[in-house]
């Protein structure tokens, strides 16, 4: 096993590993910078379904997390 592939041995791909590392780093920060950094972890989605070739009104899904 090479030096950098410990995340593969844990069953993760690189994207999953880097997301986990970023999440734990944000939570280790002091309170003021942590609040600002945790906002970057949130995702807002807008979903619009198509029926008969036309889009239905969009629905917003806020504060989704991975």
mmCIF file with all atom_site columns, C-alpha atoms in Angstrom:
data_model
loop_
_atom_site.group_PDB
_atom_site.id
_atom_site.type_symbol
_atom_site.label_atom_id
_atom_site.label_alt_id
_atom_site.label_comp_id
_atom_site.label_asym_id
_atom_site.label_entity_id
_atom_site.label_seq_id
_atom_site.pdbx_PDB_ins_code
_atom_site.Cartn_x
_atom_site.Cartn_y
_atom_site.Cartn_z
_atom_site.occupancy
_atom_site.B_iso_or_equiv
_atom_site.pdbx_formal_charge
_atom_site.auth_seq_id
_atom_site.auth_comp_id
_atom_site.auth_asym_id
_atom_site.auth_atom_id
_atom_site.pdbx_PDB_model_num
ATOM 1  C CA . UNK A 1 1  ? 0.000   0.000  0.000   1.00 0.00 ? 1  UNK A CA 1
ATOM 2  C CA . UNK A 1 2  ? 1.367   3.429  -0.880  1.00 0.00 ? 2  UNK A CA 1
ATOM 3  C CA . UNK A 1 3  ? 1.630   6.243  1.658   1.00 0.00 ? 3  UNK A CA 1
ATOM 4  C CA . UNK A 1 4  ? -1.425  8.215  0.531   1.00 0.00 ? 4  UNK A CA 1
ATOM 5  C CA . UNK A 1 5  ? -3.907  5.418  -0.025  1.00 0.00 ? 5  UNK A CA 1
ATOM 6  C CA . UNK A 1 6  ? -5.075  4.987  3.570   1.00 0.00 ? 6  UNK A CA 1
ATOM 7  C CA . UNK A 1 7  ? -8.427  6.472  2.550   1.00 0.00 ? 7  UNK A CA 1
ATOM 8  C CA . UNK A 1 8  ? -8.796  3.687  -0.021  1.00 0.00 ? 8  UNK A CA 1
ATOM 9  C CA . UNK A 1 9  ? -8.093  1.096  2.673   1.00 0.00 ? 9  UNK A CA 1
ATOM 10 C CA . UNK A 1 10 ? -10.930 2.686  4.671   1.00 0.00 ? 10 UNK A CA 1
ATOM 11 C CA . UNK A 1 11 ? -13.286 2.110  1.727   1.00 0.00 ? 11 UNK A CA 1
ATOM 12 C CA . UNK A 1 12 ? -13.512 5.763  0.657   1.00 0.00 ? 12 UNK A CA 1
ATOM 13 C CA . UNK A 1 13 ? -12.843 7.467  -2.628  1.00 0.00 ? 13 UNK A CA 1
ATOM 14 C CA . UNK A 1 14 ? -10.830 10.695 -2.623  1.00 0.00 ? 14 UNK A CA 1
ATOM 15 C CA . UNK A 1 15 ? -13.877 12.971 -2.805  1.00 0.00 ? 15 UNK A CA 1
ATOM 16 C CA . UNK A 1 16 ? -15.495 11.282 0.209   1.00 0.00 ? 16 UNK A CA 1
ATOM 17 C CA . UNK A 1 17 ? -12.213 11.484 2.133   1.00 0.00 ? 17 UNK A CA 1
ATOM 18 C CA . UNK A 1 18 ? -11.685 15.178 1.390   1.00 0.00 ? 18 UNK A CA 1
ATOM 19 C CA . UNK A 1 19 ? -15.309 16.021 2.289   1.00 0.00 ? 19 UNK A CA 1
ATOM 20 C CA . UNK A 1 20 ? -14.941 14.200 5.610   1.00 0.00 ? 20 UNK A CA 1
ATOM 21 C CA . UNK A 1 21 ? -11.652 15.930 6.380   1.00 0.00 ? 21 UNK A CA 1
ATOM 22 C CA . UNK A 1 22 ? -13.144 19.352 5.585   1.00 0.00 ? 22 UNK A CA 1
ATOM 23 C CA . UNK A 1 23 ? -16.197 18.673 7.767   1.00 0.00 ? 23 UNK A CA 1
ATOM 24 C CA . UNK A 1 24 ? -14.081 17.670 10.778  1.00 0.00 ? 24 UNK A CA 1
ATOM 25 C CA . UNK A 1 25 ? -11.779 20.648 10.284  1.00 0.00 ? 25 UNK A CA 1
ATOM 26 C CA . UNK A 1 26 ? -14.744 23.065 10.247  1.00 0.00 ? 26 UNK A CA 1
ATOM 27 C CA . UNK A 1 27 ? -16.070 21.567 13.465  1.00 0.00 ? 27 UNK A CA 1
ATOM 28 C CA . UNK A 1 28 ? -12.677 21.870 15.189  1.00 0.00 ? 28 UNK A CA 1
ATOM 29 C CA . UNK A 1 29 ? -12.563 25.649 14.693  1.00 0.00 ? 29 UNK A CA 1
ATOM 30 C CA . UNK A 1 30 ? -13.288 28.163 17.441  1.00 0.00 ? 30 UNK A CA 1
ATOM 31 C CA . UNK A 1 31 ? -16.883 29.337 17.761  1.00 0.00 ? 31 UNK A CA 1
ATOM 32 C CA . UNK A 1 32 ? -16.870 32.521 15.620  1.00 0.00 ? 32 UNK A CA 1
ATOM 33 C CA . UNK A 1 33 ? -14.976 31.117 12.607  1.00 0.00 ? 33 UNK A CA 1
ATOM 34 C CA . UNK A 1 34 ? -16.853 27.821 12.987  1.00 0.00 ? 34 UNK A CA 1
ATOM 35 C CA . UNK A 1 35 ? -20.271 29.430 12.417  1.00 0.00 ? 35 UNK A CA 1
ATOM 36 C CA . UNK A 1 36 ? -19.016 31.064 9.228   1.00 0.00 ? 36 UNK A CA 1
ATOM 37 C CA . UNK A 1 37 ? -17.374 27.863 8.009   1.00 0.00 ? 37 UNK A CA 1
ATOM 38 C CA . UNK A 1 38 ? -20.398 25.657 8.772   1.00 0.00 ? 38 UNK A CA 1
ATOM 39 C CA . UNK A 1 39 ? -22.503 27.792 6.424   1.00 0.00 ? 39 UNK A CA 1
ATOM 40 C CA . UNK A 1 40 ? -20.296 26.532 3.583   1.00 0.00 ? 40 UNK A CA 1
ATOM 41 C CA . UNK A 1 41 ? -21.401 22.998 4.397   1.00 0.00 ? 41 UNK A CA 1
ATOM 42 C CA . UNK A 1 42 ? -25.053 23.773 3.590   1.00 0.00 ? 42 UNK A CA 1
ATOM 43 C CA . UNK A 1 43 ? -26.518 23.275 0.139   1.00 0.00 ? 43 UNK A CA 1
ATOM 44 C CA . UNK A 1 44 ? -29.663 24.756 -1.360  1.00 0.00 ? 44 UNK A CA 1
ATOM 45 C CA . UNK A 1 45 ? -31.344 22.919 -4.218  1.00 0.00 ? 45 UNK A CA 1
ATOM 46 C CA . UNK A 1 46 ? -34.051 23.972 -6.633  1.00 0.00 ? 46 UNK A CA 1
ATOM 47 C CA . UNK A 1 47 ? -35.962 21.078 -8.188  1.00 0.00 ? 47 UNK A CA 1
ATOM 48 C CA . UNK A 1 48 ? -38.340 21.358 -11.122 1.00 0.00 ? 48 UNK A CA 1
ATOM 49 C CA . UNK A 1 49 ? -40.103 18.326 -12.569 1.00 0.00 ? 49 UNK A CA 1
ATOM 50 C CA . UNK A 1 50 ? -41.266 18.123 -16.177 1.00 0.00 ? 50 UNK A CA 1
ATOM 51 C CA . UNK A 1 51 ? -44.754 16.939 -17.115 1.00 0.00 ? 51 UNK A CA 1
ATOM 52 C CA . UNK A 1 52 ? -45.944 16.787 -20.717 1.00 0.00 ? 52 UNK A CA 1
ATOM 53 C CA . UNK A 1 53 ? -42.830 18.630 -21.859 1.00 0.00 ? 53 UNK A CA 1
ATOM 54 C CA . UNK A 1 54 ? -43.327 21.623 -19.524 1.00 0.00 ? 54 UNK A CA 1
ATOM 55 C CA . UNK A 1 55 ? -41.650 22.435 -16.235 1.00 0.00 ? 55 UNK A CA 1
ATOM 56 C CA . UNK A 1 56 ? -43.730 22.459 -13.061 1.00 0.00 ? 56 UNK A CA 1
ATOM 57 C CA . UNK A 1 57 ? -43.163 25.252 -10.516 1.00 0.00 ? 57 UNK A CA 1
ATOM 58 C CA . UNK A 1 58 ? -39.796 24.895 -8.809  1.00 0.00 ? 58 UNK A CA 1
ATOM 59 C CA . UNK A 1 59 ? -39.538 23.557 -5.267  1.00 0.00 ? 59 UNK A CA 1
ATOM 60 C CA . UNK A 1 60 ? -36.713 24.719 -3.020  1.00 0.00 ? 60 UNK A CA 1
ATOM 61 C CA . UNK A 1 61 ? -34.928 22.267 -0.743  1.00 0.00 ? 61 UNK A CA 1
ATOM 62 C CA . UNK A 1 62 ? -32.910 24.265 1.779   1.00 0.00 ? 62 UNK A CA 1
ATOM 63 C CA . UNK A 1 63 ? -30.110 23.295 4.115   1.00 0.00 ? 63 UNK A CA 1
ATOM 64 C CA . UNK A 1 64 ? -29.514 19.860 2.693   1.00 0.00 ? 64 UNK A CA 1
ATOM 65 C CA . UNK A 1 65 ? -26.348 18.158 3.851   1.00 0.00 ? 65 UNK A CA 1
ATOM 66 C CA . UNK A 1 66 ? -24.467 15.264 2.355   1.00 0.00 ? 66 UNK A CA 1
#
